[in-house]
Amino acid sequence: VQLQASGGGLVQAGDSLRLSCAASGRTGNIDAMGWFRQAPGKERKFVAAITWSGDLTLYGDSVEGRFTVSRDNAENTMSLHMSALKPEDTAVYYCAATRQWRMVRFASKYDYWGQGTKVTVSS
């Protein structure tokens, strides 16, 4: 499975931004996809996840109510719509895929990772 993340950039606090992740290859055993982020000098943190079918979603506490994760099954893509962005949202955002929906909060449980896309929010 190959994952390609895109959509990062430089925005101001309060702005919105949409990230996308395109999946290709043998995706038949994928149970869910997720977004993680990693700020400089910090550990990678869970942001959001969605089942492969798109019927269930889960969010990290710091983004609940501001970010929305979605799936386009026809295009095999996952998106993350980020609104009301804050400077503390600045990080490299990674998309990933896992065969274990029950473990989506844990980066170690993901089998495939994209290359990351950088989001910078200025104050």
Tab-separated table of N, CA, C and O in Angstrom:
chain	number	residue	atom	x	y	z
A	1	VAL	N	0.856	-1.190	0.000
A	1	VAL	CA	0.000	0.000	0.000
A	1	VAL	C	0.892	1.241	0.000
A	1	VAL	O	1.833	1.339	0.790
A	2	GLN	N	0.569	2.168	-0.868
A	2	GLN	CA	1.302	3.432	-0.920
A	2	GLN	C	0.346	4.567	-0.561
A	2	GLN	O	-0.808	4.570	-0.998
A	3	LEU	N	0.845	5.491	0.235
A	3	LEU	CA	0.047	6.632	0.665
A	3	LEU	C	0.762	7.912	0.274
A	3	LEU	O	1.965	8.047	0.484
A	4	GLN	N	0.003	8.837	-0.271
A	4	GLN	CA	0.565	10.119	-0.705
A	4	GLN	C	-0.244	11.241	-0.084
A	4	GLN	O	-1.408	11.445	-0.433
A	5	ALA	N	0.381	11.978	0.836
A	5	ALA	CA	-0.287	13.097	1.495
A	5	ALA	C	0.018	14.398	0.767
A	5	ALA	O	1.108	14.571	0.213
A	6	SER	N	-0.949	15.309	0.791
A	6	SER	CA	-0.767	16.603	0.150
A	6	SER	C	-1.670	17.640	0.814
A	6	SER	O	-2.571	17.290	1.585
A	7	GLY	N	-1.409	18.911	0.508
A	7	GLY	CA	-2.298	19.972	0.954
A	7	GLY	C	-1.762	20.875	2.043
A	7	GLY	O	-2.420	21.837	2.427
A	8	GLY	N	-0.576	20.592	2.553
A	8	GLY	CA	-0.028	21.434	3.603
A	8	GLY	C	0.347	22.809	3.094
A	8	GLY	O	0.371	23.058	1.891
A	9	GLY	N	0.643	23.697	4.027
A	9	GLY	CA	1.034	25.041	3.646
A	9	GLY	C	1.118	25.967	4.833
A	9	GLY	O	1.014	25.531	5.987
A	10	LEU	N	1.282	27.253	4.538
A	10	LEU	CA	1.371	28.293	5.562
A	10	LEU	C	0.056	29.062	5.593
A	10	LEU	O	-0.381	29.591	4.563
A	11	VAL	N	-0.571	29.107	6.769
A	11	VAL	CA	-1.838	29.820	6.936
A	11	VAL	C	-1.769	30.647	8.211
A	11	VAL	O	-0.848	30.481	9.017
A	12	GLN	N	-2.762	31.511	8.374
A	12	GLN	CA	-2.835	32.315	9.592
A	12	GLN	C	-3.794	31.679	10.587
A	12	GLN	O	-4.681	30.894	10.211
A	13	ALA	N	-3.621	32.025	11.832
A	13	ALA	CA	-4.513	31.524	12.880
A	13	ALA	C	-5.959	31.870	12.527
A	13	ALA	O	-6.245	33.000	12.097
A	14	GLY	N	-6.842	30.899	12.701
A	14	GLY	CA	-8.251	31.083	12.375
A	14	GLY	C	-8.623	30.618	10.982
A	14	GLY	O	-9.816	30.461	10.680
A	15	ASP	N	-7.640	30.395	10.137
A	15	ASP	CA	-7.892	29.941	8.765
A	15	ASP	C	-8.255	28.459	8.744
A	15	ASP	O	-8.156	27.749	9.750
A	16	SER	N	-8.649	28.019	7.553
A	16	SER	CA	-8.942	26.604	7.315
A	16	SER	C	-7.983	26.047	6.272
A	16	SER	O	-7.436	26.797	5.455
A	17	LEU	N	-7.818	24.745	6.295
A	17	LEU	CA	-6.936	24.071	5.348
A	17	LEU	C	-7.410	22.630	5.194
A	17	LEU	O	-7.906	22.034	6.163
A	18	ARG	N	-7.277	22.084	3.984
A	18	ARG	CA	-7.679	20.695	3.749
A	18	ARG	C	-6.469	19.887	3.314
A	18	ARG	O	-5.779	20.255	2.350
A	19	LEU	N	-6.249	18.789	4.004
A	19	LEU	CA	-5.218	17.836	3.630
A	19	LEU	C	-5.868	16.644	2.938
A	19	LEU	O	-7.005	16.274	3.269
A	20	SER	N	-5.143	16.041	2.023
A	20	SER	CA	-5.630	14.847	1.343
A	20	SER	C	-4.598	13.747	1.412
A	20	SER	O	-3.399	14.009	1.503
A	21	CYS	N	-5.078	12.517	1.350
A	21	CYS	CA	-4.194	11.352	1.348
A	21	CYS	C	-4.753	10.353	0.342
A	21	CYS	O	-5.878	9.884	0.508
A	22	ALA	N	-3.958	10.063	-0.664
A	22	ALA	CA	-4.373	9.111	-1.692
A	22	ALA	C	-3.743	7.760	-1.418
A	22	ALA	O	-2.532	7.673	-1.202
A	23	ALA	N	-4.557	6.719	-1.426
A	23	ALA	CA	-4.088	5.359	-1.196
A	23	ALA	C	-4.091	4.587	-2.503
A	23	ALA	O	-5.013	4.709	-3.308
A	24	SER	N	-3.055	3.777	-2.697
A	24	SER	CA	-2.977	2.932	-3.889
A	24	SER	C	-2.318	1.616	-3.516
A	24	SER	O	-1.748	1.468	-2.443
A	25	GLY	N	-2.435	0.663	-4.434
A	25	GLY	CA	-1.873	-0.649	-4.174
A	25	GLY	C	-2.915	-1.601	-3.612
A	25	GLY	O	-4.108	-1.416	-3.791
A	26	ARG	N	-2.443	-2.611	-2.907
A	26	ARG	CA	-3.329	-3.643	-2.366
A	26	ARG	C	-3.955	-3.170	-1.053
A	26	ARG	O	-3.415	-3.403	0.020
A	27	THR	N	-5.107	-2.534	-1.163
A	27	THR	CA	-5.771	-1.948	0.000
A	27	THR	C	-6.844	-2.843	0.581
A	27	THR	O	-7.567	-2.449	1.494
A	28	GLY	N	-6.960	-4.061	0.090
A	28	GLY	CA	-8.041	-4.941	0.508
A	28	GLY	C	-8.046	-5.307	1.979
A	28	GLY	O	-9.087	-5.621	2.545
A	29	ASN	N	-6.886	-5.264	2.635
A	29	ASN	CA	-6.832	-5.640	4.052
A	29	ASN	C	-6.787	-4.430	4.982
A	29	ASN	O	-6.568	-4.575	6.182
A	30	ILE	N	-6.991	-3.243	4.444
A	30	ILE	CA	-6.961	-2.036	5.268
A	30	ILE	C	-8.295	-1.866	5.986
A	30	ILE	O	-9.356	-1.921	5.363
A	31	ASP	N	-8.224	-1.640	7.293
A	31	ASP	CA	-9.420	-1.481	8.121
A	31	ASP	C	-9.745	-0.017	8.365
A	31	ASP	O	-10.905	0.352	8.530
A	32	ALA	N	-8.697	0.816	8.401
A	32	ALA	CA	-8.910	2.230	8.714
A	32	ALA	C	-7.709	3.048	8.261
A	32	ALA	O	-6.621	2.519	8.036
A	33	MET	N	-7.949	4.339	8.144
A	33	MET	CA	-6.883	5.289	7.857
A	33	MET	C	-6.878	6.377	8.917
A	33	MET	O	-7.922	6.688	9.497
A	34	GLY	N	-5.709	6.924	9.139
A	34	GLY	CA	-5.621	7.931	10.185
A	34	GLY	C	-4.658	9.047	9.844
A	34	GLY	O	-3.872	8.946	8.898
A	35	TRP	N	-4.753	10.110	10.618
A	35	TRP	CA	-3.830	11.246	10.530
A	35	TRP	C	-3.105	11.385	11.867
A	35	TRP	O	-3.715	11.322	12.931
A	36	PHE	N	-1.828	11.586	11.768
A	36	PHE	CA	-1.000	11.901	12.926
A	36	PHE	C	-0.245	13.187	12.624
A	36	PHE	O	-0.104	13.574	11.465
A	37	ARG	N	0.259	13.828	13.644
A	37	ARG	CA	1.086	15.013	13.431
A	37	ARG	C	2.264	14.993	14.394
A	37	ARG	O	2.190	14.427	15.490
A	38	GLN	N	3.330	15.626	13.928
A	38	GLN	CA	4.537	15.677	14.740
A	38	GLN	C	5.147	17.061	14.647
A	38	GLN	O	5.548	17.506	13.570
A	39	ALA	N	5.176	17.736	15.791
A	39	ALA	CA	5.803	19.045	15.875
A	39	ALA	C	7.293	18.865	16.147
A	39	ALA	O	7.706	17.820	16.672
A	40	PRO	N	8.112	19.852	15.818
A	40	PRO	CA	9.561	19.727	16.035
A	40	PRO	C	9.891	19.401	17.485
A	40	PRO	O	9.410	20.061	18.407
A	41	GLY	N	10.680	18.367	17.685
A	41	GLY	CA	11.115	17.988	19.015
A	41	GLY	C	10.092	17.258	19.855
A	41	GLY	O	10.332	16.993	21.036
A	42	LYS	N	8.958	16.933	19.245
A	42	LYS	CA	7.899	16.258	19.995
A	42	LYS	C	7.550	14.920	19.353
A	42	LYS	O	7.887	14.654	18.211
A	43	GLU	N	6.839	14.095	20.100
A	43	GLU	CA	6.454	12.792	19.597
A	43	GLU	C	5.286	12.913	18.627
A	43	GLU	O	4.545	13.895	18.640
A	44	ARG	N	5.123	11.898	17.810
A	44	ARG	CA	4.019	11.865	16.859
A	44	ARG	C	2.713	11.623	17.621
A	44	ARG	O	2.632	10.726	18.456
A	45	LYS	N	1.686	12.434	17.300
A	45	LYS	CA	0.430	12.360	18.042
A	45	LYS	C	-0.750	12.066	17.127
A	45	LYS	O	-0.792	12.530	15.987
A	46	PHE	N	-1.694	11.352	17.648
A	46	PHE	CA	-2.914	11.000	16.929
A	46	PHE	C	-3.784	12.236	16.700
A	46	PHE	O	-3.988	13.040	17.615
A	47	VAL	N	-4.298	12.373	15.486
A	47	VAL	CA	-5.170	13.493	15.150
A	47	VAL	C	-6.599	13.011	14.886
A	47	VAL	O	-7.549	13.480	15.503
A	48	ALA	N	-6.741	12.077	13.962
A	48	ALA	CA	-8.072	11.613	13.592
A	48	ALA	C	-7.943	10.308	12.817
A	48	ALA	O	-6.883	10.015	12.256
A	49	ALA	N	-9.037	9.552	12.779
A	49	ALA	CA	-9.054	8.307	12.018
A	49	ALA	C	-10.454	8.045	11.504
A	49	ALA	O	-11.441	8.560	12.051
A	50	ILE	N	-10.522	7.235	10.461
A	50	ILE	CA	-11.804	6.885	9.852
A	50	ILE	C	-11.705	5.458	9.336
A	50	ILE	O	-10.648	5.035	8.846
A	51	THR	N	-12.791	4.714	9.465
A	51	THR	CA	-12.801	3.360	8.936
A	51	THR	C	-12.717	3.398	7.407
A	51	THR	O	-13.053	4.405	6.777
A	52	TRP	N	-12.286	2.294	6.840
A	52	TRP	CA	-12.144	2.238	5.389
A	52	TRP	C	-13.474	2.517	4.694
A	52	TRP	O	-13.514	3.155	3.652
A	53	SER	N	-14.554	2.053	5.303
A	53	SER	CA	-15.881	2.282	4.735
A	53	SER	C	-16.375	3.702	4.964
A	53	SER	O	-17.321	4.147	4.321
A	54	GLY	N	-15.754	4.403	5.912
A	54	GLY	CA	-16.148	5.770	6.206
A	54	GLY	C	-17.275	5.910	7.203
A	54	GLY	O	-17.759	7.023	7.437
A	55	ASP	N	-17.682	4.826	7.832
A	55	ASP	CA	-18.856	4.909	8.721
A	55	ASP	C	-18.511	5.294	10.149
A	55	ASP	O	-19.411	5.679	10.911
A	56	LEU	N	-17.264	5.205	10.538
A	56	LEU	CA	-16.869	5.570	11.900
A	56	LEU	C	-15.673	6.511	11.856
A	56	LEU	O	-14.781	6.363	11.021
A	57	THR	N	-15.678	7.481	12.769
A	57	THR	CA	-14.557	8.408	12.890
A	57	THR	C	-14.159	8.546	14.353
A	57	THR	O	-14.956	8.275	15.266
A	58	LEU	N	-12.936	8.988	14.564
A	58	LEU	CA	-12.418	9.200	15.909
A	58	LEU	C	-11.456	10.370	15.848
A	58	LEU	O	-10.713	10.506	14.868
A	59	TYR	N	-11.463	11.217	16.903
A	59	TYR	CA	-10.628	12.405	16.898
A	59	TYR	C	-9.800	12.517	18.173
A	59	TYR	O	-10.224	12.097	19.249
A	60	GLY	N	-8.645	13.140	18.035
A	60	GLY	CA	-7.867	13.475	19.201
A	60	GLY	C	-8.515	14.629	19.948
A	60	GLY	O	-9.238	15.445	19.350
A	61	ASP	N	-8.264	14.718	21.235
A	61	ASP	CA	-8.925	15.721	22.067
A	61	ASP	C	-8.655	17.146	21.598
A	61	ASP	O	-9.545	18.008	21.651
A	62	SER	N	-7.455	17.412	21.128
A	62	SER	CA	-7.079	18.787	20.795
A	62	SER	C	-7.696	19.274	19.485
A	62	SER	O	-7.653	20.480	19.209
A	63	VAL	N	-8.265	18.388	18.687
A	63	VAL	CA	-8.826	18.799	17.405
A	63	VAL	C	-10.325	18.555	17.312
A	63	VAL	O	-10.956	18.971	16.333
A	64	GLU	N	-10.894	17.879	18.283
A	64	GLU	CA	-12.322	17.581	18.277
A	64	GLU	C	-13.131	18.866	18.096
A	64	GLU	O	-12.916	19.859	18.789
A	65	GLY	N	-14.036	18.852	17.145
A	65	GLY	CA	-14.879	20.017	16.897
A	65	GLY	C	-14.292	21.005	15.897
A	65	GLY	O	-15.008	21.878	15.393
A	66	ARG	N	-13.012	20.892	15.593
A	66	ARG	CA	-12.371	21.801	14.627
A	66	ARG	C	-11.966	21.077	13.352
A	66	ARG	O	-11.950	21.673	12.276
A	67	PHE	N	-11.603	19.826	13.469
A	67	PHE	CA	-11.148	19.045	12.321
A	67	PHE	C	-12.217	18.014	11.948
A	67	PHE	O	-12.910	17.486	12.828
A	68	THR	N	-12.305	17.718	10.669
A	68	THR	CA	-13.229	16.703	10.185
A	68	THR	C	-12.502	15.789	9.212
A	68	THR	O	-11.907	16.259	8.232
A	69	VAL	N	-12.561	14.500	9.474
A	69	VAL	CA	-11.936	13.513	8.593
A	69	VAL	C	-13.026	12.861	7.746
A	69	VAL	O	-14.135	12.622	8.230
A	70	SER	N	-12.703	12.601	6.501
A	70	SER	CA	-13.686	11.997	5.602
A	70	SER	C	-12.998	11.071	4.613
A	70	SER	O	-11.772	11.131	4.441
A	71	ARG	N	-13.788	10.241	3.958
A	71	ARG	CA	-13.276	9.290	2.979
A	71	ARG	C	-14.045	9.442	1.672
A	71	ARG	O	-15.257	9.693	1.678
A	72	ASP	N	-13.353	9.271	0.577
A	72	ASP	CA	-13.981	9.161	-0.734
A	72	ASP	C	-13.634	7.767	-1.235
A	72	ASP	O	-12.524	7.521	-1.696
A	73	ASN	N	-14.580	6.855	-1.094
A	73	ASN	CA	-14.296	5.465	-1.429
A	73	ASN	C	-14.018	5.269	-2.920
A	73	ASN	O	-13.195	4.450	-3.313
A	74	ALA	N	-14.701	6.032	-3.741
A	74	ALA	CA	-14.509	5.889	-5.185
A	74	ALA	C	-13.099	6.301	-5.606
A	74	ALA	O	-12.508	5.710	-6.505
A	75	GLU	N	-12.570	7.322	-4.955
A	75	GLU	CA	-11.241	7.833	-5.301
A	75	GLU	C	-10.145	7.240	-4.429
A	75	GLU	O	-8.962	7.515	-4.662
A	76	ASN	N	-10.509	6.444	-3.424
A	76	ASN	CA	-9.539	5.882	-2.480
A	76	ASN	C	-8.703	6.974	-1.812
A	76	ASN	O	-7.477	6.875	-1.703
A	77	THR	N	-9.403	7.998	-1.366
A	77	THR	CA	-8.712	9.081	-0.689
A	77	THR	C	-9.314	9.339	0.688
A	77	THR	O	-10.464	8.986	0.960
A	78	MET	N	-8.536	9.964	1.525
A	78	MET	CA	-8.979	10.414	2.838
A	78	MET	C	-8.623	11.896	2.933
A	78	MET	O	-7.558	12.310	2.454
A	79	SER	N	-9.506	12.669	3.507
A	79	SER	CA	-9.258	14.097	3.663
A	79	SER	C	-9.359	14.502	5.125
A	79	SER	O	-10.051	13.862	5.911
A	80	LEU	N	-8.668	15.577	5.439
A	80	LEU	CA	-8.761	16.169	6.775
A	80	LEU	C	-9.027	17.652	6.580
A	80	LEU	O	-8.158	18.388	6.115
A	81	HIS	N	-10.234	18.065	6.910
A	81	HIS	CA	-10.579	19.477	6.835
A	81	HIS	C	-10.313	20.098	8.190
A	81	HIS	O	-10.926	19.705	9.192
A	82	MET	N	-9.417	21.061	8.212
A	82	MET	CA	-9.001	21.689	9.456
A	82	MET	C	-9.516	23.129	9.479
A	82	MET	O	-9.234	23.890	8.541
A	83	SER	N	-10.240	23.488	10.512
A	83	SER	CA	-10.746	24.843	10.633
A	83	SER	C	-10.309	25.447	11.961
A	83	SER	O	-9.834	24.742	12.843
A	84	ALA	N	-10.484	26.749	12.087
A	84	ALA	CA	-10.095	27.462	13.315
A	84	ALA	C	-8.686	27.079	13.735
A	84	ALA	O	-8.426	26.763	14.897
A	85	LEU	N	-7.770	27.087	12.785
A	85	LEU	CA	-6.407	26.638	13.048
A	85	LEU	C	-5.711	27.537	14.055
A	85	LEU	O	-5.925	28.758	14.092
A	86	LYS	N	-4.881	26.911	14.869
A	86	LYS	CA	-4.129	27.605	15.912
A	86	LYS	C	-2.642	27.395	15.674
A	86	LYS	O	-2.242	26.400	15.046
A	87	PRO	N	-1.807	28.277	16.188
A	87	PRO	CA	-0.353	28.082	16.030
A	87	PRO	C	0.110	26.729	16.548
A	87	PRO	O	1.047	26.137	15.991
A	88	GLU	N	-0.547	26.213	17.585
A	88	GLU	CA	-0.147	24.912	18.129
A	88	GLU	C	-0.511	23.745	17.221
A	88	GLU	O	-0.148	22.606	17.499
A	89	ASP	N	-1.236	24.007	16.132
A	89	ASP	CA	-1.508	22.971	15.139
A	89	ASP	C	-0.344	22.812	14.162
A	89	ASP	O	-0.348	21.902	13.321
A	90	THR	N	0.640	23.683	14.268
A	90	THR	CA	1.803	23.607	13.398
A	90	THR	C	2.543	22.293	13.603
A	90	THR	O	2.905	21.933	14.727
A	91	ALA	N	2.741	21.557	12.508
A	91	ALA	CA	3.380	20.247	12.586
A	91	ALA	C	3.499	19.668	11.179
A	91	ALA	O	2.926	20.210	10.226
A	92	VAL	N	4.215	18.572	11.091
A	92	VAL	CA	4.159	17.752	9.886
A	92	VAL	C	3.047	16.743	10.095
A	92	VAL	O	3.015	16.041	11.113
A	93	TYR	N	2.137	16.695	9.145
A	93	TYR	CA	0.988	15.799	9.237
A	93	TYR	C	1.230	14.569	8.364
A	93	TYR	O	1.593	14.691	7.189
A	94	TYR	N	1.002	13.412	8.964
A	94	TYR	CA	1.203	12.147	8.273
A	94	TYR	C	-0.121	11.396	8.143
A	94	TYR	O	-0.900	11.357	9.107
A	95	CYS	N	-0.346	10.797	6.993
A	95	CYS	CA	-1.473	9.881	6.870
A	95	CYS	C	-0.938	8.458	6.957
A	95	CYS	O	0.224	8.194	6.618
A	96	ALA	N	-1.773	7.573	7.442
A	96	ALA	CA	-1.361	6.198	7.662
A	96	ALA	C	-2.551	5.268	7.500
A	96	ALA	O	-3.705	5.712	7.557
A	97	ALA	N	-2.253	3.996	7.327
A	97	ALA	CA	-3.309	2.990	7.175
A	97	ALA	C	-3.022	1.813	8.087
A	97	ALA	O	-1.858	1.443	8.285
A	98	THR	N	-4.086	1.251	8.623
A	98	THR	CA	-3.948	0.167	9.579
A	98	THR	C	-4.949	-0.941	9.301
A	98	THR	O	-6.019	-0.703	8.724
A	99	ARG	N	-4.631	-2.141	9.774
A	99	ARG	CA	-5.548	-3.273	9.680
A	99	ARG	C	-6.315	-3.471	10.986
A	99	ARG	O	-7.044	-4.449	11.141
A	100	GLN	N	-6.165	-2.497	11.921
A	100	GLN	CA	-6.769	-2.636	13.239
A	100	GLN	C	-7.505	-1.361	13.650
A	100	GLN	O	-6.924	-0.471	14.288
A	101	TRP	N	-8.778	-1.264	13.346
A	101	TRP	CA	-9.542	-0.065	13.729
A	101	TRP	C	-9.502	0.159	15.239
A	101	TRP	O	-9.418	1.283	15.710
A	102	ARG	N	-9.545	-0.915	16.008
A	102	ARG	CA	-9.608	-0.769	17.466
A	102	ARG	C	-8.365	-0.115	18.045
A	102	ARG	O	-8.355	0.332	19.187
A	103	MET	N	-7.295	-0.074	17.268
A	103	MET	CA	-6.022	0.458	17.758
A	103	MET	C	-5.620	1.747	17.037
A	103	MET	O	-4.441	2.116	17.033
A	104	VAL	N	-6.575	2.476	16.463
A	104	VAL	CA	-6.212	3.598	15.597
A	104	VAL	C	-5.524	4.758	16.306
A	104	VAL	O	-4.913	5.588	15.650
A	105	ARG	N	-5.618	4.842	17.615
A	105	ARG	CA	-4.961	5.942	18.326
A	105	ARG	C	-3.453	5.738	18.446
A	105	ARG	O	-2.727	6.665	18.819
A	106	PHE	N	-2.979	4.531	18.146
A	106	PHE	CA	-1.586	4.180	18.422
A	106	PHE	C	-0.786	4.100	17.118
A	106	PHE	O	-1.034	3.245	16.278
A	107	ALA	N	0.204	4.962	16.990
A	107	ALA	CA	0.994	5.011	15.764
A	107	ALA	C	1.673	3.680	15.474
A	107	ALA	O	1.838	3.302	14.309
A	108	SER	N	2.054	2.969	16.516
A	108	SER	CA	2.772	1.702	16.334
A	108	SER	C	1.901	0.627	15.692
A	108	SER	O	2.420	-0.391	15.225
A	109	LYS	N	0.594	0.836	15.681
A	109	LYS	CA	-0.326	-0.156	15.128
A	109	LYS	C	-0.652	0.090	13.652
A	109	LYS	O	-1.467	-0.621	13.081
A	110	TYR	N	-0.036	1.083	13.062
A	110	TYR	CA	-0.256	1.356	11.651
A	110	TYR	C	0.781	0.630	10.804
A	110	TYR	O	1.953	0.552	11.161
A	111	ASP	N	0.323	0.134	9.669
A	111	ASP	CA	1.172	-0.690	8.814
A	111	ASP	C	1.826	0.109	7.691
A	111	ASP	O	2.884	-0.284	7.186
A	112	TYR	N	1.195	1.191	7.284
A	112	TYR	CA	1.676	1.952	6.141
A	112	TYR	C	1.612	3.438	6.473
A	112	TYR	O	0.662	3.906	7.110
A	113	TRP	N	2.614	4.169	5.978
A	113	TRP	CA	2.709	5.601	6.246
A	113	TRP	C	2.989	6.374	4.963
A	113	TRP	O	3.744	5.906	4.107
A	114	GLY	N	2.401	7.559	4.893
A	114	GLY	CA	2.733	8.486	3.824
A	114	GLY	C	3.951	9.307	4.214
A	114	GLY	O	4.474	9.176	5.325
A	115	GLN	N	4.363	10.197	3.333
A	115	GLN	CA	5.608	10.929	3.534
A	115	GLN	C	5.466	12.176	4.408
A	115	GLN	O	6.470	12.728	4.825
A	116	GLY	N	4.270	12.613	4.712
A	116	GLY	CA	4.081	13.793	5.547
A	116	GLY	C	3.943	15.060	4.735
A	116	GLY	O	4.557	15.223	3.683
A	117	THR	N	3.123	15.965	5.254
A	117	THR	CA	2.957	17.274	4.629
A	117	THR	C	2.964	18.324	5.749
A	117	THR	O	2.330	18.136	6.785
A	118	LYS	N	3.688	19.397	5.542
A	118	LYS	CA	3.921	20.373	6.603
A	118	LYS	C	2.836	21.425	6.645
A	118	LYS	O	2.469	22.005	5.617
A	119	VAL	N	2.331	21.670	7.851
A	119	VAL	CA	1.338	22.711	8.089
A	119	VAL	C	1.939	23.708	9.077
A	119	VAL	O	2.387	23.318	10.157
A	120	THR	N	1.947	24.972	8.694
A	120	THR	CA	2.450	26.021	9.558
A	120	THR	C	1.352	27.058	9.764
A	120	THR	O	0.801	27.584	8.791
A	121	VAL	N	1.024	27.311	11.027
A	121	VAL	CA	-0.018	28.285	11.354
A	121	VAL	C	0.641	29.455	12.073
A	121	VAL	O	1.202	29.294	13.156
A	122	SER	N	0.573	30.615	11.456
A	122	SER	CA	1.178	31.796	12.058
A	122	SER	C	0.155	32.533	12.923
A	122	SER	O	-1.044	32.512	12.646
A	123	SER	N	0.653	33.190	13.951
A	123	SER	CA	-0.253	33.906	14.877
A	123	SER	C	-0.520	35.325	14.414
A	123	SER	O	0.102	35.837	13.513
